[in-house]
Coordinates of C-alpha atoms in Angstrom, one line a residue:
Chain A
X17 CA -10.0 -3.0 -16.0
X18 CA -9.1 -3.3 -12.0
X19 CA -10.4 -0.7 -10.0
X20 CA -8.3 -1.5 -7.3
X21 CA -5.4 -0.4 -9.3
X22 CA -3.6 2.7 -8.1
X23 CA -0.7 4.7 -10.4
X24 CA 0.6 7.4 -8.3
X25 CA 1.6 10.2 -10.5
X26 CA 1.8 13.6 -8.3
X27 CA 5.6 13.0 -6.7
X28 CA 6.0 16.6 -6.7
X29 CA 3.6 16.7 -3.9
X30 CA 5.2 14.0 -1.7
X31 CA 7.2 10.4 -2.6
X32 CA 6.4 7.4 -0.2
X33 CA 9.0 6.7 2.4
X34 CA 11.3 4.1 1.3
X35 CA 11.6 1.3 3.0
X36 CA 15.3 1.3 4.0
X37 CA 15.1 5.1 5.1
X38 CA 11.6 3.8 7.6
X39 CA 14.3 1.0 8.6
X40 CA 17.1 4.0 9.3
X41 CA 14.5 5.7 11.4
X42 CA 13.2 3.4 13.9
X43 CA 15.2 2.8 16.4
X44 CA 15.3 6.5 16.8
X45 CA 11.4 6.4 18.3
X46 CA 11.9 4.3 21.1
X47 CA 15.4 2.7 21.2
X48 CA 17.5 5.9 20.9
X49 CA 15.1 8.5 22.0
X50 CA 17.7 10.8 23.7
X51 CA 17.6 14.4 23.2
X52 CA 20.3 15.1 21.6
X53 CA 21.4 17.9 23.8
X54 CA 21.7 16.0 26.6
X55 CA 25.0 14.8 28.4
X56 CA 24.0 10.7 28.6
X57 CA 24.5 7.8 26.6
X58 CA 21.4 8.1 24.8
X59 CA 22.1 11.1 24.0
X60 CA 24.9 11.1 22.7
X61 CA 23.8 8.3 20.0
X62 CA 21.2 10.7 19.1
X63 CA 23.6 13.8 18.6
X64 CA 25.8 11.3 16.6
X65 CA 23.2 10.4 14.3
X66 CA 22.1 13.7 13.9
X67 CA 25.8 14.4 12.5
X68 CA 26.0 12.2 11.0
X69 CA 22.4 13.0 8.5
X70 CA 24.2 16.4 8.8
X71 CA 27.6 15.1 6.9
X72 CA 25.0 13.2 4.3
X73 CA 23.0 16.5 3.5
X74 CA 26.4 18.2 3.2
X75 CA 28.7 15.6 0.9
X76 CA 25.2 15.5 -1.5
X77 CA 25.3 18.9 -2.2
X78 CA 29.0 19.2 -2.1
X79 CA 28.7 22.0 1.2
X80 CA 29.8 21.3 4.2
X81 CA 28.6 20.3 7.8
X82 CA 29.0 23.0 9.2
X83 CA 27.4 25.0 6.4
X84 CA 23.8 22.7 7.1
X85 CA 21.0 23.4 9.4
X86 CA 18.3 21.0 9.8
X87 CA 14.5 22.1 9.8
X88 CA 11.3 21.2 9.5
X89 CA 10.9 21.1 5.9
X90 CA 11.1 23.3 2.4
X91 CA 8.7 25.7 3.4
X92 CA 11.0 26.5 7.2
X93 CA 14.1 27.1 4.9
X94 CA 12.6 29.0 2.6
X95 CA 11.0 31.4 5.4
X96 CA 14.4 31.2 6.9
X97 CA 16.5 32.3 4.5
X98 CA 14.8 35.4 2.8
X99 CA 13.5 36.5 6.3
X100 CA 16.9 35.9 7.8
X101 CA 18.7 37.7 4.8
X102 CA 16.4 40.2 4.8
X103 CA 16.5 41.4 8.3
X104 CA 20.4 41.2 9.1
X105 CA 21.2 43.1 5.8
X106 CA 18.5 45.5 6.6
X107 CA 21.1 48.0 7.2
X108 CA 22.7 47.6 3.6
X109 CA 19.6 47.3 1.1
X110 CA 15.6 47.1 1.7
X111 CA 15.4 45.0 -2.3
X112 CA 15.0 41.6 -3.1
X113 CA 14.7 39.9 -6.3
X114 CA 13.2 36.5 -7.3
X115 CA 10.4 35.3 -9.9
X116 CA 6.8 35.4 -10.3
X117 CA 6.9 31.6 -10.7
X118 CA 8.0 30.6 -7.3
X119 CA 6.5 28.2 -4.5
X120 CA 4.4 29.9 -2.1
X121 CA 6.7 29.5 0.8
X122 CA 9.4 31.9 -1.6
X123 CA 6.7 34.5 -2.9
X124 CA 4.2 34.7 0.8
X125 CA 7.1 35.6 2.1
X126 CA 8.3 38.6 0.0
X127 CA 5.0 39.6 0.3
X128 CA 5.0 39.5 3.9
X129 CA 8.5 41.6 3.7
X130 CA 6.7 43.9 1.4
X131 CA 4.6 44.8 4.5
X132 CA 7.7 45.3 6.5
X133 CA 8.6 48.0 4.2
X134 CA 11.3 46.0 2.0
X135 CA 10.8 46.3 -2.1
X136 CA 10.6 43.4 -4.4
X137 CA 10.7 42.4 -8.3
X138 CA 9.4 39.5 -9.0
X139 CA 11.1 38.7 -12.3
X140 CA 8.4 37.1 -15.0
X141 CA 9.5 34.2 -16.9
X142 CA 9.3 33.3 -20.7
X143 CA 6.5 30.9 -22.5
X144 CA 8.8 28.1 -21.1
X145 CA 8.8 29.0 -17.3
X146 CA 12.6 30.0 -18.0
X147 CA 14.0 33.6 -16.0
X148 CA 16.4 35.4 -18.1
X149 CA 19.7 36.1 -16.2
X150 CA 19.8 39.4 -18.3
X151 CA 16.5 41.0 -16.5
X152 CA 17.9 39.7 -13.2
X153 CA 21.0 42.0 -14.2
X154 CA 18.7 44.8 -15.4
X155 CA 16.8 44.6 -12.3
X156 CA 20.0 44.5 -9.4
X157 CA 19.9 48.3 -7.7
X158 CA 22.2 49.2 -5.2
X159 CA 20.1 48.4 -2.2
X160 CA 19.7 44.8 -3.9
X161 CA 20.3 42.8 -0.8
X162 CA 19.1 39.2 -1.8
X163 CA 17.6 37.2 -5.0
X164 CA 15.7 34.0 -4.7
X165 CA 15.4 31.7 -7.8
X166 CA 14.2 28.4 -8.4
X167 CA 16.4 25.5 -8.5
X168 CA 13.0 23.4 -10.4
X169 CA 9.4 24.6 -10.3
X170 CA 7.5 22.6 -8.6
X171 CA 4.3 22.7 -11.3
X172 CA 5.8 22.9 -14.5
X173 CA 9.2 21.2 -14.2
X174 CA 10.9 23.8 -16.0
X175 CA 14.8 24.0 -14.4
X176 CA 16.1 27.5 -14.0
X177 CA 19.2 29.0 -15.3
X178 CA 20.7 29.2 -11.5
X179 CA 25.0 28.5 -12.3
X180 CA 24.0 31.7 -14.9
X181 CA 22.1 34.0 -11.7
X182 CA 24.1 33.1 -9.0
X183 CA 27.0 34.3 -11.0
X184 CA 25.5 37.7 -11.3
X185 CA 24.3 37.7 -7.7
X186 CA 28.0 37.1 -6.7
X187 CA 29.7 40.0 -9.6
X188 CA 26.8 41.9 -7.3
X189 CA 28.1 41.2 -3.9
X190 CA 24.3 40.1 -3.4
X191 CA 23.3 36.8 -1.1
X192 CA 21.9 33.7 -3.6
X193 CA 19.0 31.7 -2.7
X194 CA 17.6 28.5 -4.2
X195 CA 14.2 26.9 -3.6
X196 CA 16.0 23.5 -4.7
X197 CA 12.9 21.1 -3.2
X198 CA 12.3 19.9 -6.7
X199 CA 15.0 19.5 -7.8
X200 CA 17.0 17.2 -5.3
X201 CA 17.6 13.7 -5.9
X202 CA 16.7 14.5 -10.0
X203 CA 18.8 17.1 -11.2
X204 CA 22.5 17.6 -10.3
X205 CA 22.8 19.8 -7.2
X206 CA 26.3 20.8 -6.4
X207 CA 26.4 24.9 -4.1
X208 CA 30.0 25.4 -5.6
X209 CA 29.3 24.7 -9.2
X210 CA 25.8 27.0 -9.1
X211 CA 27.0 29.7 -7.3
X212 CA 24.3 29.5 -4.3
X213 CA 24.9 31.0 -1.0
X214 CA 21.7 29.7 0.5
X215 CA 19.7 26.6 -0.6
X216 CA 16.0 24.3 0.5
X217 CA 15.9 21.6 0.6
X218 CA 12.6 19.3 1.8
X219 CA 13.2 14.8 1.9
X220 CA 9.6 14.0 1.7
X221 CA 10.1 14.9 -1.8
X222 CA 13.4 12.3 -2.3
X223 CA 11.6 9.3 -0.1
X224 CA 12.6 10.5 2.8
X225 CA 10.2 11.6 5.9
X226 CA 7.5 14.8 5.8
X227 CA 8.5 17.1 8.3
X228 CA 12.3 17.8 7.8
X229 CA 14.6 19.6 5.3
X230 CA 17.7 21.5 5.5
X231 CA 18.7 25.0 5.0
X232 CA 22.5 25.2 3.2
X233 CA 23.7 28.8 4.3
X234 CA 27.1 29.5 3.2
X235 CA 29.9 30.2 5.8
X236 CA 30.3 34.4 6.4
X237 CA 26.9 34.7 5.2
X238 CA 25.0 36.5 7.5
X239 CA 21.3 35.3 8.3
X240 CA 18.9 36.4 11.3
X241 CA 17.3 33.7 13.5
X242 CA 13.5 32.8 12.5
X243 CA 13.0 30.5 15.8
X244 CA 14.4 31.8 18.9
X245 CA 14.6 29.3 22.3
X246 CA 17.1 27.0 22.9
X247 CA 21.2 26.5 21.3
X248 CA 20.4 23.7 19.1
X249 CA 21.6 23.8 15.2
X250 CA 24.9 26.2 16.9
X251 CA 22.4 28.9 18.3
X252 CA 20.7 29.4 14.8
X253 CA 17.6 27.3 14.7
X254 CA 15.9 26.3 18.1
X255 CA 14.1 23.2 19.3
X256 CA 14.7 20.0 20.2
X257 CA 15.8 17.9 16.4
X258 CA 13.3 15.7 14.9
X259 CA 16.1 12.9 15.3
X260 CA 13.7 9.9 13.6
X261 CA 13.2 12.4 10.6
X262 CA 16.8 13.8 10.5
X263 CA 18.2 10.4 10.5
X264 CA 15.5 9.5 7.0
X265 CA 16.2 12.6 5.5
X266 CA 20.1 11.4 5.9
X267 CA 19.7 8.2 4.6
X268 CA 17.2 9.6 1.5
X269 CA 19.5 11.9 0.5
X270 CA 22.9 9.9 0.3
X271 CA 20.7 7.3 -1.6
X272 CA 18.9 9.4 -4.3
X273 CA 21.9 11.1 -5.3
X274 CA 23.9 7.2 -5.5
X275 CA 20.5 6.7 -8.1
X276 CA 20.4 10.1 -9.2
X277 CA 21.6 9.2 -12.8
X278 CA 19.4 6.3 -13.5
X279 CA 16.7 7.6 -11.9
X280 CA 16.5 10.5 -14.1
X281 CA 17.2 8.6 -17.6
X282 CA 14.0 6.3 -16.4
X283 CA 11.5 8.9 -15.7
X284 CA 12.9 10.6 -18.7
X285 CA 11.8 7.8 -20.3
X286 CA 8.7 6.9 -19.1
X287 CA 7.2 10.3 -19.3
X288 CA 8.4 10.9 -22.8
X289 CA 6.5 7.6 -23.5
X290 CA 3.2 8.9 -21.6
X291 CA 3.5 12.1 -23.4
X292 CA 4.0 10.8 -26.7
X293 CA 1.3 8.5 -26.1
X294 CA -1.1 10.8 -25.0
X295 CA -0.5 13.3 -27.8
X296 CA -1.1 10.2 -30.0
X297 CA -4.4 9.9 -29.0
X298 CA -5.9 13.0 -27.7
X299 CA -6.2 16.4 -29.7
X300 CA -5.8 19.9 -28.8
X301 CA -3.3 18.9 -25.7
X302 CA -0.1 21.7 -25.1
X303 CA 2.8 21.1 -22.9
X304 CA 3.3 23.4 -20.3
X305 CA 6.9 24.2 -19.4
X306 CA 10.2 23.7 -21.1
X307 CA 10.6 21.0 -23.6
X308 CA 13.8 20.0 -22.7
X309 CA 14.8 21.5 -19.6
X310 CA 12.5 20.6 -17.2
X311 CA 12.5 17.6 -14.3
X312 CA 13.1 14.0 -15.7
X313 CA 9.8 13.8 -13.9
X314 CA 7.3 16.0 -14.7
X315 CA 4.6 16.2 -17.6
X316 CA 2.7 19.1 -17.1
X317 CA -0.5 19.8 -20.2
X318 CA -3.5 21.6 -20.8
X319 CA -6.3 19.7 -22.6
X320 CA -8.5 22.2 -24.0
X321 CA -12.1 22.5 -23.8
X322 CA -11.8 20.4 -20.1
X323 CA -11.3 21.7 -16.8
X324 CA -8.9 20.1 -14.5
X325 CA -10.7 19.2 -10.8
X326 CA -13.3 17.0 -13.2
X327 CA -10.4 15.0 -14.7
X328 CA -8.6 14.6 -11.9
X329 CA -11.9 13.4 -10.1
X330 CA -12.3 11.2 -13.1
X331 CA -8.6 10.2 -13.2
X332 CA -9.3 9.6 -9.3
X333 CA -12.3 7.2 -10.0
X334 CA -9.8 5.1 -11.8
X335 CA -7.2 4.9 -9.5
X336 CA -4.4 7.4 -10.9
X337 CA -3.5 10.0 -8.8
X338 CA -2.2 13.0 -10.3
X339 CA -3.1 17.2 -10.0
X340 CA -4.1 20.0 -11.7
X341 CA -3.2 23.8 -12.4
X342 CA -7.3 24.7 -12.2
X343 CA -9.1 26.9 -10.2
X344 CA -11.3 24.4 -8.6
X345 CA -8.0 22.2 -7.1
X346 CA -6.6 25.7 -5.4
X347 CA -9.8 26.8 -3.0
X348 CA -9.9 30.0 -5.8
X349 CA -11.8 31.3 -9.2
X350 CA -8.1 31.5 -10.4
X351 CA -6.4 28.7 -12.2
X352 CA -2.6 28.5 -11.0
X353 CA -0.3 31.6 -11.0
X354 CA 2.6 29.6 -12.9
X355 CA 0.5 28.6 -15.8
X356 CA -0.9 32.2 -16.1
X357 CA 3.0 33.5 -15.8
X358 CA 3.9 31.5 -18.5
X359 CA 1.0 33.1 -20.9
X360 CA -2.1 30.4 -20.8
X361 CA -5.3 31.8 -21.1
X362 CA -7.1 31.7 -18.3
X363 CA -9.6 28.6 -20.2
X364 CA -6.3 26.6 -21.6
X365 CA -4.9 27.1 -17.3
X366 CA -7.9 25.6 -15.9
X367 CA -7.5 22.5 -18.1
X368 CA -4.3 21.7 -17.0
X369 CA -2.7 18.5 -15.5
X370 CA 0.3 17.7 -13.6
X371 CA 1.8 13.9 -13.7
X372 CA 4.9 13.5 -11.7
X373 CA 6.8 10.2 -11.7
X374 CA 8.7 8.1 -9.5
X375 CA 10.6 5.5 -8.8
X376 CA 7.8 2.9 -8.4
X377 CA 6.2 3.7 -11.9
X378 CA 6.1 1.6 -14.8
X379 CA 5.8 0.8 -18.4
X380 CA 2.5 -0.6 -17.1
X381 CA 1.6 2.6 -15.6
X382 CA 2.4 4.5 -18.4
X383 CA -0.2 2.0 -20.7
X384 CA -3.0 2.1 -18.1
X385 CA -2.9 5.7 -18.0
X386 CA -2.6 6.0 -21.8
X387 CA -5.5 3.4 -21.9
X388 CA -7.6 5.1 -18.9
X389 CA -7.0 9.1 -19.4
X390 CA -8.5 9.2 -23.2
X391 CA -12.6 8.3 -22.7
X392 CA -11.8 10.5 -19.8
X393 CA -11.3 13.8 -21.9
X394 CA -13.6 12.6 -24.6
X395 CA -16.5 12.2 -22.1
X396 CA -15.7 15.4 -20.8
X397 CA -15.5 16.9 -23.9
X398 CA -18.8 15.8 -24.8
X399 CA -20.4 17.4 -21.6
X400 CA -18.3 20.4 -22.4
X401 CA -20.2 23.7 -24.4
X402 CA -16.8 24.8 -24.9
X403 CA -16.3 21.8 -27.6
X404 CA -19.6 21.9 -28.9
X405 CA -18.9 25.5 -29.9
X406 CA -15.3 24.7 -30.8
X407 CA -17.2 21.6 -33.0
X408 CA -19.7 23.9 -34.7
X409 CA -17.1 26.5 -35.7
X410 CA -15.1 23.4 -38.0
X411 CA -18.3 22.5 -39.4
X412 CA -19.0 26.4 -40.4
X413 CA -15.8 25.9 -42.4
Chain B
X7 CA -14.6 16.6 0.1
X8 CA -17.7 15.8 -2.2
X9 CA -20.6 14.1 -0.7
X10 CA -21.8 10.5 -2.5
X11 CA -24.4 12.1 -4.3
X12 CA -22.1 14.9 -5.6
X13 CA -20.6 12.2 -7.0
X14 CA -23.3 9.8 -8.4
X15 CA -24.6 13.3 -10.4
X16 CA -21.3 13.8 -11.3
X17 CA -20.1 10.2 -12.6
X18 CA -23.5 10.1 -13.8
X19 CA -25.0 13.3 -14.9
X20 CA -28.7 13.4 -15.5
X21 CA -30.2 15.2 -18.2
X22 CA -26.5 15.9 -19.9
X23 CA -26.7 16.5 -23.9
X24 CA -28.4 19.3 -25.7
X25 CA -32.3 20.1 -27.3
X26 CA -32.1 20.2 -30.9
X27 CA -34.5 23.7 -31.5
X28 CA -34.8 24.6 -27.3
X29 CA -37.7 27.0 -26.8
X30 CA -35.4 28.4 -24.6
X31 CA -31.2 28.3 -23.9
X32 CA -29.8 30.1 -21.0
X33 CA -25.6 30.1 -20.8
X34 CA -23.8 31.6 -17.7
X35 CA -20.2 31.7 -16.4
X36 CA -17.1 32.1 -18.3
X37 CA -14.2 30.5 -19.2
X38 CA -11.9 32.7 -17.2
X39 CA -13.2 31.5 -14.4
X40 CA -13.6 28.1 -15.0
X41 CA -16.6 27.1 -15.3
X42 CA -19.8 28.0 -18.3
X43 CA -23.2 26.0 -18.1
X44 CA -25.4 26.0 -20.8
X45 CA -28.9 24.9 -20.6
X46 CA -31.4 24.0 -22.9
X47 CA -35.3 24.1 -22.5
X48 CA -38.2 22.4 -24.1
X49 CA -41.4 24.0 -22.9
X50 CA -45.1 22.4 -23.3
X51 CA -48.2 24.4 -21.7
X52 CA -45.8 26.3 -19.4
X53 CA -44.2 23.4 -18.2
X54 CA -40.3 22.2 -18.8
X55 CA -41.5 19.1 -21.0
X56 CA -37.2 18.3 -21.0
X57 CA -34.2 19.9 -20.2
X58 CA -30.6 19.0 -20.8
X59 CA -27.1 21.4 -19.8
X60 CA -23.5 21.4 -21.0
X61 CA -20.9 22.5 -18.5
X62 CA -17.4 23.0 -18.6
X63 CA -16.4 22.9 -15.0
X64 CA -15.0 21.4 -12.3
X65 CA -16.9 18.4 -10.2
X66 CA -19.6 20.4 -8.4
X67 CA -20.7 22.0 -11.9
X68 CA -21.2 18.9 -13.7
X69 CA -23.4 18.0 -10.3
X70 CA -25.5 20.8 -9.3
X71 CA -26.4 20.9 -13.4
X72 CA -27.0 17.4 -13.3
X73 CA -29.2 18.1 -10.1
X74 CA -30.8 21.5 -11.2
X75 CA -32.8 19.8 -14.5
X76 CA -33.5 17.1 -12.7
X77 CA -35.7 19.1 -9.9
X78 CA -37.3 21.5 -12.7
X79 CA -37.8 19.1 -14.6
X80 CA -41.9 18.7 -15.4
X81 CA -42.1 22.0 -13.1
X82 CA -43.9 24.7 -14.2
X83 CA -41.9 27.6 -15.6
X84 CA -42.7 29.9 -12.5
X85 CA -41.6 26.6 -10.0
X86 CA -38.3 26.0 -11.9
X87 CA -38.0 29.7 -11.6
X88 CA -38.2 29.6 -7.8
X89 CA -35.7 26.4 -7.7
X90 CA -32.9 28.3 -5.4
X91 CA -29.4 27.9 -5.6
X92 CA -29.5 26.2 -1.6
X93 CA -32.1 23.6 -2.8
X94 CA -29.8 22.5 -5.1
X95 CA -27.0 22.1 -3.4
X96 CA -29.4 20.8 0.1
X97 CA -30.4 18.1 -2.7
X98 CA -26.6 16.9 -3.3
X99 CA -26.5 16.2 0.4
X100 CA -24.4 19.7 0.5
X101 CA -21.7 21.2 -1.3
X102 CA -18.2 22.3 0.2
X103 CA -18.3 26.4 0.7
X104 CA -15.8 27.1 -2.0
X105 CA -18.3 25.0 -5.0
X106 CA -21.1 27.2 -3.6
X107 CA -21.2 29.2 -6.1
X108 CA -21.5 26.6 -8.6
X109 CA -24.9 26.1 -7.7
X110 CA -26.1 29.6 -7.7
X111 CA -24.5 29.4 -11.3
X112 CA -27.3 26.3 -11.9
X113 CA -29.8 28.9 -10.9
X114 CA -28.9 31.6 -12.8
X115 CA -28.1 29.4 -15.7
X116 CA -31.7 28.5 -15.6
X117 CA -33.4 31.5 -15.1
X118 CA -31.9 32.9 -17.8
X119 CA -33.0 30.4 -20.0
X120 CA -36.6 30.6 -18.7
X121 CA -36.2 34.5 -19.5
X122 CA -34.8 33.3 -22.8
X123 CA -38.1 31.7 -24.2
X124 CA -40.3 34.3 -22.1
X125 CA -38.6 36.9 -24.4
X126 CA -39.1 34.7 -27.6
X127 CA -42.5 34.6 -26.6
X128 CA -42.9 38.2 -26.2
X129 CA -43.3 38.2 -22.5
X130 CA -41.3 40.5 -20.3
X131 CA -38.4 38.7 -18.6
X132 CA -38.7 38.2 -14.8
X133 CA -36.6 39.8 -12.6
X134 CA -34.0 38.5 -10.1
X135 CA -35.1 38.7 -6.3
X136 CA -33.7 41.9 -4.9
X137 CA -30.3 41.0 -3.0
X138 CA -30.5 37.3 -4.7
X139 CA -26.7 35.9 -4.7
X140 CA -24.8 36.1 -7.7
X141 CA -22.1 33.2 -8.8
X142 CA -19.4 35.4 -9.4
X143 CA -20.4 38.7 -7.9
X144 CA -17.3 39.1 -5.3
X145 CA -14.4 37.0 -7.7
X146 CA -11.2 38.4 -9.1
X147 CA -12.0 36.4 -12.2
X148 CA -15.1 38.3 -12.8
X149 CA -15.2 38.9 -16.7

């Protein structure tokens, strides 16, 4: 076995940089390092490149430029466009709707708003991770002024019914958000054909840069500023662009939705194969999330009688990264709020592990991993009074 | 954000396994929160003659059992009883603040298995030390 071997397997946290998006974005350090706001040559390179990753972000999910602001990444649009929503609709409603499976940057923030005296539901989900477009209908009141659901969740993988909710929202008259940092660059993402008014967007998670994403806000919708200082993104979003990042996030997004489709039938692929195999040799192992409907991605289990942080540590030892719904991985006693929302025991939660793959993963990976993980949970199982207890109980019958 | 020796205990945990007949078998935590150690005693003339744990848990867990036998091991029963929860985690060259409580769960894991075999015995079980830190005292998981 080579210990120097590393299989990266947590893309939902962050995808390396491709190299042609690093190329894209380099002469925008030092070369072209004009603020775009400015009246010079320089300048005005910079505020054309900056357009011109403005008319990529728009063509790839079928919006246009002038419906795009540029920010700093998922978590910015996300603050953005339920604060924004929030606060210039004040007048019409004080309610907000979205699920109790969202990324923090969705649910901190309607918590947050909670404070500021507004009301929210947080819809729960079924065993799959799935909201059901009927309780979003039950739950729309006639202050209802916004609802924020999940394009793809980010642990699980499980893709959310949005075409179906932003329907409603718009039968309602009330604003549609997406979280769609998932689900970019995997999953079809088109604002016209799911009904979205607003939409997240994050490129370190399609091989662009960390530190920039985009905010789609539909034209007429109205949406209060978050930063306040200078006129840049049309007086909505000040401070001076991240032109280096803007430019990757451009060039990352044009070329993940031109691979989209084969992107997604490979992963599909290779996790099915890791997922098979690993059900092949490993007992008492449940998938978490939606069998079919989830990203081409994402394999999220629970191994029983194991806790999480010690397999990933073990998993570490050997080189594969990858990350875990326990307690121990979040800084709390509580294993992840998604795997509890979609009914795991508290036990089954903390023995849970997320493996997200990419482009650069391969059958290899797949058969290290399948060859590596296995003496892994066995040896963990053996430490584990759990199993001995679980052991004992089949030898009683 | 584990120390080398946090790591050597856990990669290579002393004393794992169980005692076939223990004198004395002490199991704390719960499962809702993550993390159970059980551990098993063999006493000789007051003295822990062996000891072994289970753990389900995360990294620190496996280590501060792992660490925790091996310092009362050959101890008498009232020195493994005064084995605290710092020494422990002093002995794995420190443990981040969030795995604290992991080792306070080592000591209580222990002391109750001491109590265990002092009951057994007939002997009253010792108390805790007024104000002594518990693993889960202050948790949302608590069961």
């Amino acid at each position: 076995m080579n210990r120097k071997r590393l299989v990266y397997l947590d893309h939902a946290a962050t995808t390396p940089t491709a190299p042609g998006v690093v190329e894209a974005m380099l002469p925008y350090f030092s070369g072209r390092f004009g603020n775009p706001s400015s009246i010079y040559g320089i300048a005005r390179e910079s505020r054309l490149a900056v357009d011109h990753a403005r008319e990529q972000v728009a063509r790839a999910i079928n919006g246009s430029p002038e419906e795009v602001y540029l920010t700093s990444g998922g978590t910015e649009a996300d603050n953005w466009a339920i604060k924004g929503v929030a606060f210039a609709d004040r007048k019409r409603g004080d309610h907000i709707i979205t699920s109790s499976i969202e990324h923090h940057a969705v649910l901190h923030t309607c918590q947050y708003l909670e404070k500021q005296g507004f009301r929210v539901t947080y819809l729960s989900v079924d065993e799959f991770g799935r909201v059901d477009p009927a309780d979003l209908e039950n739950a729309m009141t006639d202050r209802t002024v916004l609802v924020s659901i999940m394009a793809a969740n980010n642990e699980i993988g499980t893709l959310e019914p949005i075409a179906a909710c932003g329907e409603i929202c718009r039968d309602h008259g009330v604003r549609f958000h997406t979280d769609a940092v998932q689900a970019i660059g995997s999953v079809p993402v088109d604002v016209e054909a799911l009904n979205v008014d607003l939409l997240s967007l994050s490129a370190h998670k399609f091989y662009g840069p960390k530190g920039v994403g985009a905010l789609y806000v539909r034209k007429g919708v109205r949406l209060d500023n978050l930063l306040h200082g200078g006129a840049q993104e049309r007086h909505r979003r000040a401070g001076t662009e991240n032109v280096p990042g803007i430019v990757g996030m451009g060039v990352a997004i044009e070329r993940a939705c031109e691979r989209r489709e084969d992107y997604a039938r490979r992963l599909t692929a290779l996790r099915d194969r890791l997922y098979g195999g690993i059900t092949e040799r490993i007992e008492h192992v449940r998938l978490n999330g939606h069998p079919t409907e989830r990203l081409p991605g994402n394999l999220n289990l629970s191994f029983r009688f194991i806790e999480g942080e010690s397999t990933l540590l073990m998993l570490d030892h050997a080189g594969i990264c990858a990350s875990s719904g326990s307690a121990c991985t979040s800084g709390s006693l509580d294993p992840s709020y998604v795997l509890l929302a979609i009914g795991l025991p508290h036990e089954i939660a903390h023995g849970s592990l997320r493996f997200t793959l990419g482009e650069s993963n391969t059958d290899d990976d797949v058969d290290y991993v399948l060859e590596t993980l296995p003496p892994i949970v066995e040896r963990l199982r053996t430490m584990s009074p759990l199993y001995a207890e679980y052991r004992r109980s089949q030898d009683v019958q | 954000m584990y120390s080398e020796k946090v790591m050597d205990h856990f990669m290579n945990p002393r004393n794992q396994g169980e005692i076939e007949d223990p004198d004395g078998v002490g199991e704390v935590g719960n499962p809702k929160c993550g993390d159970i150690m059980k551990i098993f005693l063999r006493v000789r003339d007051d003295r822990v003659e062996d000891v072994k744990f289970q753990t389900f848990g995360c990294g620190a867990a496996v280590a501060t059992s792992s660490m925790a036998t091996e310092l009362v091991k050959g101890k008498t029963l009232e020195e493994a009883w005064d084995l605290s929860n710092t020494v422990v985690a002093e002995a794995l060259g420190g443990l981040p603040p969030v795995k604290m409580h992991c080792s306070v769960l080592a000591e209580e894991g222990i002391h109750k298995a001491i109590n265990d075999y002092r009951v057994r015995h007939g002997l009253e079980p010792w108390d805790e030390k007024p104000g002594a830190p518990k693993a889960h005292s202050n948790e949302t998981c608590e069961a």
